mmCIF file with all atom_site columns, C-alpha atoms in Angstrom:
data_model
loop_
_atom_site.group_PDB
_atom_site.id
_atom_site.type_symbol
_atom_site.label_atom_id
_atom_site.label_alt_id
_atom_site.label_comp_id
_atom_site.label_asym_id
_atom_site.label_entity_id
_atom_site.label_seq_id
_atom_site.pdbx_PDB_ins_code
_atom_site.Cartn_x
_atom_site.Cartn_y
_atom_site.Cartn_z
_atom_site.occupancy
_atom_site.B_iso_or_equiv
_atom_site.pdbx_formal_charge
_atom_site.auth_seq_id
_atom_site.auth_comp_id
_atom_site.auth_asym_id
_atom_site.auth_atom_id
_atom_site.pdbx_PDB_model_num
ATOM 1   C CA . MET A 1 1   ? 43.953 62.867 385.087 1.00 46.00 ? 1   MET A CA 1
ATOM 2   C CA . ALA A 1 2   ? 47.544 61.946 383.587 1.00 56.00 ? 2   ALA A CA 1
ATOM 3   C CA . ALA A 1 3   ? 48.639 63.179 380.468 1.00 88.00 ? 3   ALA A CA 1
ATOM 4   C CA . GLU A 1 4   ? 47.618 61.433 377.552 1.00 94.00 ? 4   GLU A CA 1
ATOM 5   C CA . LEU A 1 5   ? 47.406 61.617 373.654 1.00 96.00 ? 5   LEU A CA 1
ATOM 6   C CA . HIS A 1 6   ? 44.907 60.341 371.151 1.00 98.00 ? 6   HIS A CA 1
ATOM 7   C CA . VAL A 1 7   ? 46.497 57.752 368.766 1.00 98.00 ? 7   VAL A CA 1
ATOM 8   C CA . GLU A 1 8   ? 45.055 56.347 365.397 1.00 98.00 ? 8   GLU A CA 1
ATOM 9   C CA . LEU A 1 9   ? 46.711 53.505 364.025 1.00 98.00 ? 9   LEU A CA 1
ATOM 10  C CA . VAL A 1 10  ? 45.711 53.113 360.414 1.00 98.00 ? 10  VAL A CA 1
ATOM 11  C CA . ALA A 1 11  ? 46.765 50.650 357.659 1.00 97.00 ? 11  ALA A CA 1
ATOM 12  C CA . ALA A 1 12  ? 45.915 51.177 353.817 1.00 92.00 ? 12  ALA A CA 1
ATOM 13  C CA . ASP A 1 13  ? 43.160 48.877 354.083 1.00 94.00 ? 13  ASP A CA 1
ATOM 14  C CA . ARG A 1 14  ? 41.408 49.427 357.485 1.00 96.00 ? 14  ARG A CA 1
ATOM 15  C CA . SER A 1 15  ? 41.624 51.296 360.948 1.00 97.00 ? 15  SER A CA 1
ATOM 16  C CA . VAL A 1 16  ? 43.578 48.954 363.153 1.00 98.00 ? 16  VAL A CA 1
ATOM 17  C CA . TRP A 1 17  ? 43.530 50.805 366.557 1.00 98.00 ? 17  TRP A CA 1
ATOM 18  C CA . SER A 1 18  ? 42.363 54.162 368.114 1.00 98.00 ? 18  SER A CA 1
ATOM 19  C CA . GLY A 1 19  ? 42.476 55.155 371.605 1.00 98.00 ? 19  GLY A CA 1
ATOM 20  C CA . GLU A 1 20  ? 44.249 57.341 374.216 1.00 98.00 ? 20  GLU A CA 1
ATOM 21  C CA . ALA A 1 21  ? 48.139 56.388 375.268 1.00 98.00 ? 21  ALA A CA 1
ATOM 22  C CA . THR A 1 22  ? 50.686 57.692 377.554 1.00 97.00 ? 22  THR A CA 1
ATOM 23  C CA . LEU A 1 23  ? 53.516 56.512 375.238 1.00 98.00 ? 23  LEU A CA 1
ATOM 24  C CA . VAL A 1 24  ? 54.097 55.254 371.830 1.00 98.00 ? 24  VAL A CA 1
ATOM 25  C CA . VAL A 1 25  ? 57.306 53.774 370.647 1.00 98.00 ? 25  VAL A CA 1
ATOM 26  C CA . ALA A 1 26  ? 57.824 53.262 366.713 1.00 97.00 ? 26  ALA A CA 1
ATOM 27  C CA . ARG A 1 27  ? 60.809 52.472 364.300 1.00 96.00 ? 27  ARG A CA 1
ATOM 28  C CA . THR A 1 28  ? 61.643 55.716 361.912 1.00 96.00 ? 28  THR A CA 1
ATOM 29  C CA . THR A 1 29  ? 64.190 55.952 359.424 1.00 95.00 ? 29  THR A CA 1
ATOM 30  C CA . SER A 1 30  ? 66.030 58.345 362.001 1.00 94.00 ? 30  SER A CA 1
ATOM 31  C CA . GLY A 1 31  ? 65.787 55.383 364.561 1.00 95.00 ? 31  GLY A CA 1
ATOM 32  C CA . ASP A 1 32  ? 63.270 54.366 367.523 1.00 96.00 ? 32  ASP A CA 1
ATOM 33  C CA . ILE A 1 33  ? 61.184 57.243 368.730 1.00 97.00 ? 33  ILE A CA 1
ATOM 34  C CA . GLY A 1 34  ? 59.192 57.414 371.658 1.00 97.00 ? 34  GLY A CA 1
ATOM 35  C CA . VAL A 1 35  ? 56.092 60.127 371.558 1.00 97.00 ? 35  VAL A CA 1
ATOM 36  C CA . MET A 1 36  ? 54.582 61.273 375.045 1.00 97.00 ? 36  MET A CA 1
ATOM 37  C CA . PRO A 1 37  ? 52.036 63.895 375.446 1.00 96.00 ? 37  PRO A CA 1
ATOM 38  C CA . GLY A 1 38  ? 53.492 67.445 375.018 1.00 94.00 ? 38  GLY A CA 1
ATOM 39  C CA . HIS A 1 39  ? 56.006 66.212 372.236 1.00 95.00 ? 39  HIS A CA 1
ATOM 40  C CA . GLN A 1 40  ? 57.228 68.396 369.710 1.00 96.00 ? 40  GLN A CA 1
ATOM 41  C CA . PRO A 1 41  ? 55.320 68.296 366.526 1.00 97.00 ? 41  PRO A CA 1
ATOM 42  C CA . LEU A 1 42  ? 56.902 65.885 363.860 1.00 95.00 ? 42  LEU A CA 1
ATOM 43  C CA . LEU A 1 43  ? 56.640 64.024 360.681 1.00 97.00 ? 43  LEU A CA 1
ATOM 44  C CA . GLY A 1 44  ? 58.306 60.947 360.086 1.00 97.00 ? 44  GLY A CA 1
ATOM 45  C CA . VAL A 1 45  ? 58.683 58.000 357.629 1.00 98.00 ? 45  VAL A CA 1
ATOM 46  C CA . LEU A 1 46  ? 57.917 54.486 359.519 1.00 97.00 ? 46  LEU A CA 1
ATOM 47  C CA . GLU A 1 47  ? 60.217 51.552 359.264 1.00 95.00 ? 47  GLU A CA 1
ATOM 48  C CA . SER A 1 48  ? 59.157 48.030 359.452 1.00 94.00 ? 48  SER A CA 1
ATOM 49  C CA . GLY A 1 49  ? 59.248 47.039 363.065 1.00 95.00 ? 49  GLY A CA 1
ATOM 50  C CA . PRO A 1 50  ? 56.715 46.543 366.167 1.00 96.00 ? 50  PRO A CA 1
ATOM 51  C CA . VAL A 1 51  ? 54.917 49.658 367.293 1.00 98.00 ? 51  VAL A CA 1
ATOM 52  C CA . THR A 1 52  ? 54.327 49.512 371.181 1.00 98.00 ? 52  THR A CA 1
ATOM 53  C CA . ILE A 1 53  ? 51.029 51.818 372.638 1.00 98.00 ? 53  ILE A CA 1
ATOM 54  C CA . ARG A 1 54  ? 51.214 52.413 376.375 1.00 97.00 ? 54  ARG A CA 1
ATOM 55  C CA . THR A 1 55  ? 47.540 52.654 376.976 1.00 97.00 ? 55  THR A CA 1
ATOM 56  C CA . THR A 1 56  ? 46.052 55.237 379.647 1.00 96.00 ? 56  THR A CA 1
ATOM 57  C CA . ASP A 1 57  ? 44.455 52.249 381.612 1.00 95.00 ? 57  ASP A CA 1
ATOM 58  C CA . GLY A 1 58  ? 47.950 50.368 382.217 1.00 94.00 ? 58  GLY A CA 1
ATOM 59  C CA . GLY A 1 59  ? 47.647 48.115 379.233 1.00 96.00 ? 59  GLY A CA 1
ATOM 60  C CA . THR A 1 60  ? 49.947 47.598 376.097 1.00 97.00 ? 60  THR A CA 1
ATOM 61  C CA . VAL A 1 61  ? 48.806 47.217 372.403 1.00 97.00 ? 61  VAL A CA 1
ATOM 62  C CA . VAL A 1 62  ? 51.733 46.112 370.010 1.00 97.00 ? 62  VAL A CA 1
ATOM 63  C CA . ALA A 1 63  ? 51.496 45.975 366.173 1.00 98.00 ? 63  ALA A CA 1
ATOM 64  C CA . ALA A 1 64  ? 53.397 44.793 363.388 1.00 97.00 ? 64  ALA A CA 1
ATOM 65  C CA . VAL A 1 65  ? 53.830 47.925 360.950 1.00 97.00 ? 65  VAL A CA 1
ATOM 66  C CA . HIS A 1 66  ? 55.593 47.828 357.404 1.00 94.00 ? 66  HIS A CA 1
ATOM 67  C CA . GLY A 1 67  ? 56.065 51.169 356.389 1.00 94.00 ? 67  GLY A CA 1
ATOM 68  C CA . GLY A 1 68  ? 54.448 54.229 356.183 1.00 97.00 ? 68  GLY A CA 1
ATOM 69  C CA . PHE A 1 69  ? 54.274 57.787 358.052 1.00 97.00 ? 69  PHE A CA 1
ATOM 70  C CA . LEU A 1 70  ? 53.672 59.023 361.540 1.00 97.00 ? 70  LEU A CA 1
ATOM 71  C CA . SER A 1 71  ? 52.768 62.603 362.317 1.00 98.00 ? 71  SER A CA 1
ATOM 72  C CA . PHE A 1 72  ? 52.256 64.370 365.823 1.00 98.00 ? 72  PHE A CA 1
ATOM 73  C CA . ALA A 1 73  ? 50.673 67.629 366.873 1.00 97.00 ? 73  ALA A CA 1
ATOM 74  C CA . ASP A 1 74  ? 48.401 68.811 369.482 1.00 95.00 ? 74  ASP A CA 1
ATOM 75  C CA . ASN A 1 75  ? 48.654 65.580 371.255 1.00 96.00 ? 75  ASN A CA 1
ATOM 76  C CA . LYS A 1 76  ? 47.350 63.704 368.491 1.00 98.00 ? 76  LYS A CA 1
ATOM 77  C CA . LEU A 1 77  ? 49.419 60.964 366.925 1.00 98.00 ? 77  LEU A CA 1
ATOM 78  C CA . SER A 1 78  ? 48.490 59.248 363.317 1.00 98.00 ? 78  SER A CA 1
ATOM 79  C CA . LEU A 1 79  ? 50.428 56.479 362.309 1.00 98.00 ? 79  LEU A CA 1
ATOM 80  C CA . LEU A 1 80  ? 49.441 55.819 358.662 1.00 98.00 ? 80  LEU A CA 1
ATOM 81  C CA . ALA A 1 81  ? 51.070 52.311 357.678 1.00 97.00 ? 81  ALA A CA 1
ATOM 82  C CA . GLU A 1 82  ? 51.256 50.577 354.350 1.00 95.00 ? 82  GLU A CA 1
ATOM 83  C CA . ILE A 1 83  ? 50.449 47.133 356.302 1.00 95.00 ? 83  ILE A CA 1
ATOM 84  C CA . ALA A 1 84  ? 49.790 46.913 360.325 1.00 96.00 ? 84  ALA A CA 1
ATOM 85  C CA . GLU A 1 85  ? 48.427 44.112 362.226 1.00 95.00 ? 85  GLU A CA 1
ATOM 86  C CA . LEU A 1 86  ? 47.762 43.669 366.163 1.00 97.00 ? 86  LEU A CA 1
ATOM 87  C CA . ALA A 1 87  ? 50.175 41.214 367.653 1.00 95.00 ? 87  ALA A CA 1
ATOM 88  C CA . ASP A 1 88  ? 46.892 39.604 369.049 1.00 94.00 ? 88  ASP A CA 1
ATOM 89  C CA . GLU A 1 89  ? 45.697 39.087 365.533 1.00 94.00 ? 89  GLU A CA 1
ATOM 90  C CA . ILE A 1 90  ? 49.009 37.160 364.566 1.00 93.00 ? 90  ILE A CA 1
ATOM 91  C CA . ASP A 1 91  ? 49.132 33.527 363.990 1.00 91.00 ? 91  ASP A CA 1
ATOM 92  C CA . ALA A 1 92  ? 53.358 33.009 365.397 1.00 91.00 ? 92  ALA A CA 1
ATOM 93  C CA . GLN A 1 93  ? 53.234 29.291 363.949 1.00 92.00 ? 93  GLN A CA 1
ATOM 94  C CA . ARG A 1 94  ? 52.210 30.811 360.520 1.00 91.00 ? 94  ARG A CA 1
ATOM 95  C CA . ALA A 1 95  ? 54.660 33.524 360.870 1.00 91.00 ? 95  ALA A CA 1
ATOM 96  C CA . GLU A 1 96  ? 57.408 31.050 361.443 1.00 91.00 ? 96  GLU A CA 1
ATOM 97  C CA . ARG A 1 97  ? 56.402 29.081 358.556 1.00 90.00 ? 97  ARG A CA 1
ATOM 98  C CA . ALA A 1 98  ? 56.580 32.357 356.439 1.00 89.00 ? 98  ALA A CA 1
ATOM 99  C CA . LEU A 1 99  ? 59.863 33.501 357.680 1.00 89.00 ? 99  LEU A CA 1
ATOM 100 C CA . GLU A 1 100 ? 61.387 29.804 356.762 1.00 88.00 ? 100 GLU A CA 1
ATOM 101 C CA . ARG A 1 101 ? 59.823 29.954 353.318 1.00 88.00 ? 101 ARG A CA 1
ATOM 102 C CA . ALA A 1 102 ? 61.189 33.259 352.477 1.00 86.00 ? 102 ALA A CA 1
ATOM 103 C CA . LYS A 1 103 ? 64.750 32.228 353.854 1.00 86.00 ? 103 LYS A CA 1
ATOM 104 C CA . SER A 1 104 ? 64.764 29.593 351.370 1.00 84.00 ? 104 SER A CA 1
ATOM 105 C CA . GLY A 1 105 ? 63.286 31.334 348.609 1.00 79.00 ? 105 GLY A CA 1
ATOM 106 C CA . GLU A 1 106 ? 65.681 34.247 349.152 1.00 77.00 ? 106 GLU A CA 1
ATOM 107 C CA . ASP A 1 107 ? 62.739 36.703 349.129 1.00 82.00 ? 107 ASP A CA 1
ATOM 108 C CA . ASP A 1 108 ? 64.175 39.499 351.445 1.00 86.00 ? 108 ASP A CA 1
ATOM 109 C CA . ALA A 1 109 ? 60.784 41.758 351.515 1.00 86.00 ? 109 ALA A CA 1
ATOM 110 C CA . ALA A 1 110 ? 58.475 38.718 352.705 1.00 87.00 ? 110 ALA A CA 1
ATOM 111 C CA . GLU A 1 111 ? 61.428 37.584 355.386 1.00 88.00 ? 111 GLU A CA 1
ATOM 112 C CA . ARG A 1 112 ? 61.364 41.322 356.886 1.00 88.00 ? 112 ARG A CA 1
ATOM 113 C CA . ARG A 1 113 ? 57.750 41.003 357.265 1.00 89.00 ? 113 ARG A CA 1
ATOM 114 C CA . ALA A 1 114 ? 57.602 37.832 358.738 1.00 90.00 ? 114 ALA A CA 1
ATOM 115 C CA . ASP A 1 115 ? 60.483 38.620 360.990 1.00 90.00 ? 115 ASP A CA 1
ATOM 116 C CA . VAL A 1 116 ? 58.757 42.119 362.316 1.00 93.00 ? 116 VAL A CA 1
ATOM 117 C CA . ARG A 1 117 ? 55.465 40.042 362.772 1.00 91.00 ? 117 ARG A CA 1
ATOM 118 C CA . LEU A 1 118 ? 57.399 37.443 365.007 1.00 91.00 ? 118 LEU A CA 1
ATOM 119 C CA . ARG A 1 119 ? 59.013 40.640 366.688 1.00 91.00 ? 119 ARG A CA 1
ATOM 120 C CA . ALA A 1 120 ? 55.563 41.995 367.605 1.00 93.00 ? 120 ALA A CA 1
ATOM 121 C CA . VAL A 1 121 ? 54.392 38.637 369.237 1.00 91.00 ? 121 VAL A CA 1
ATOM 122 C CA . ALA A 1 122 ? 57.414 38.376 370.949 1.00 89.00 ? 122 ALA A CA 1
ATOM 123 C CA . VAL A 1 123 ? 56.624 41.958 372.464 1.00 81.00 ? 123 VAL A CA 1
ATOM 124 C CA . ARG A 1 124 ? 53.151 41.453 373.248 1.00 69.00 ? 124 ARG A CA 1
#
């Protein structure tokens, strides 16, 4: 059996995804980080961006994450996000419209959220 880590992706309002993975890539305030089984324990602050999870069955799960924390120890990775949604749940056309509205209204936070959502869909 290949090495694996247990991943919990949780948003403030719900559990988004839970399962076994071989690799998780996320953006932190220190830059992009890849976590694999056996990684050194860590605690980090999540930046807005896509999170990519390579599952043990060879699949890929992508989520748009907007802020939060990540913690890794004993092959258990917890991603605690302020807002998170799976790329499969994102309506790309709606996100594009939101991005255009945010740009015209000069709402930087809304523009970042819409941009991250579109990047997550593109990675998927």
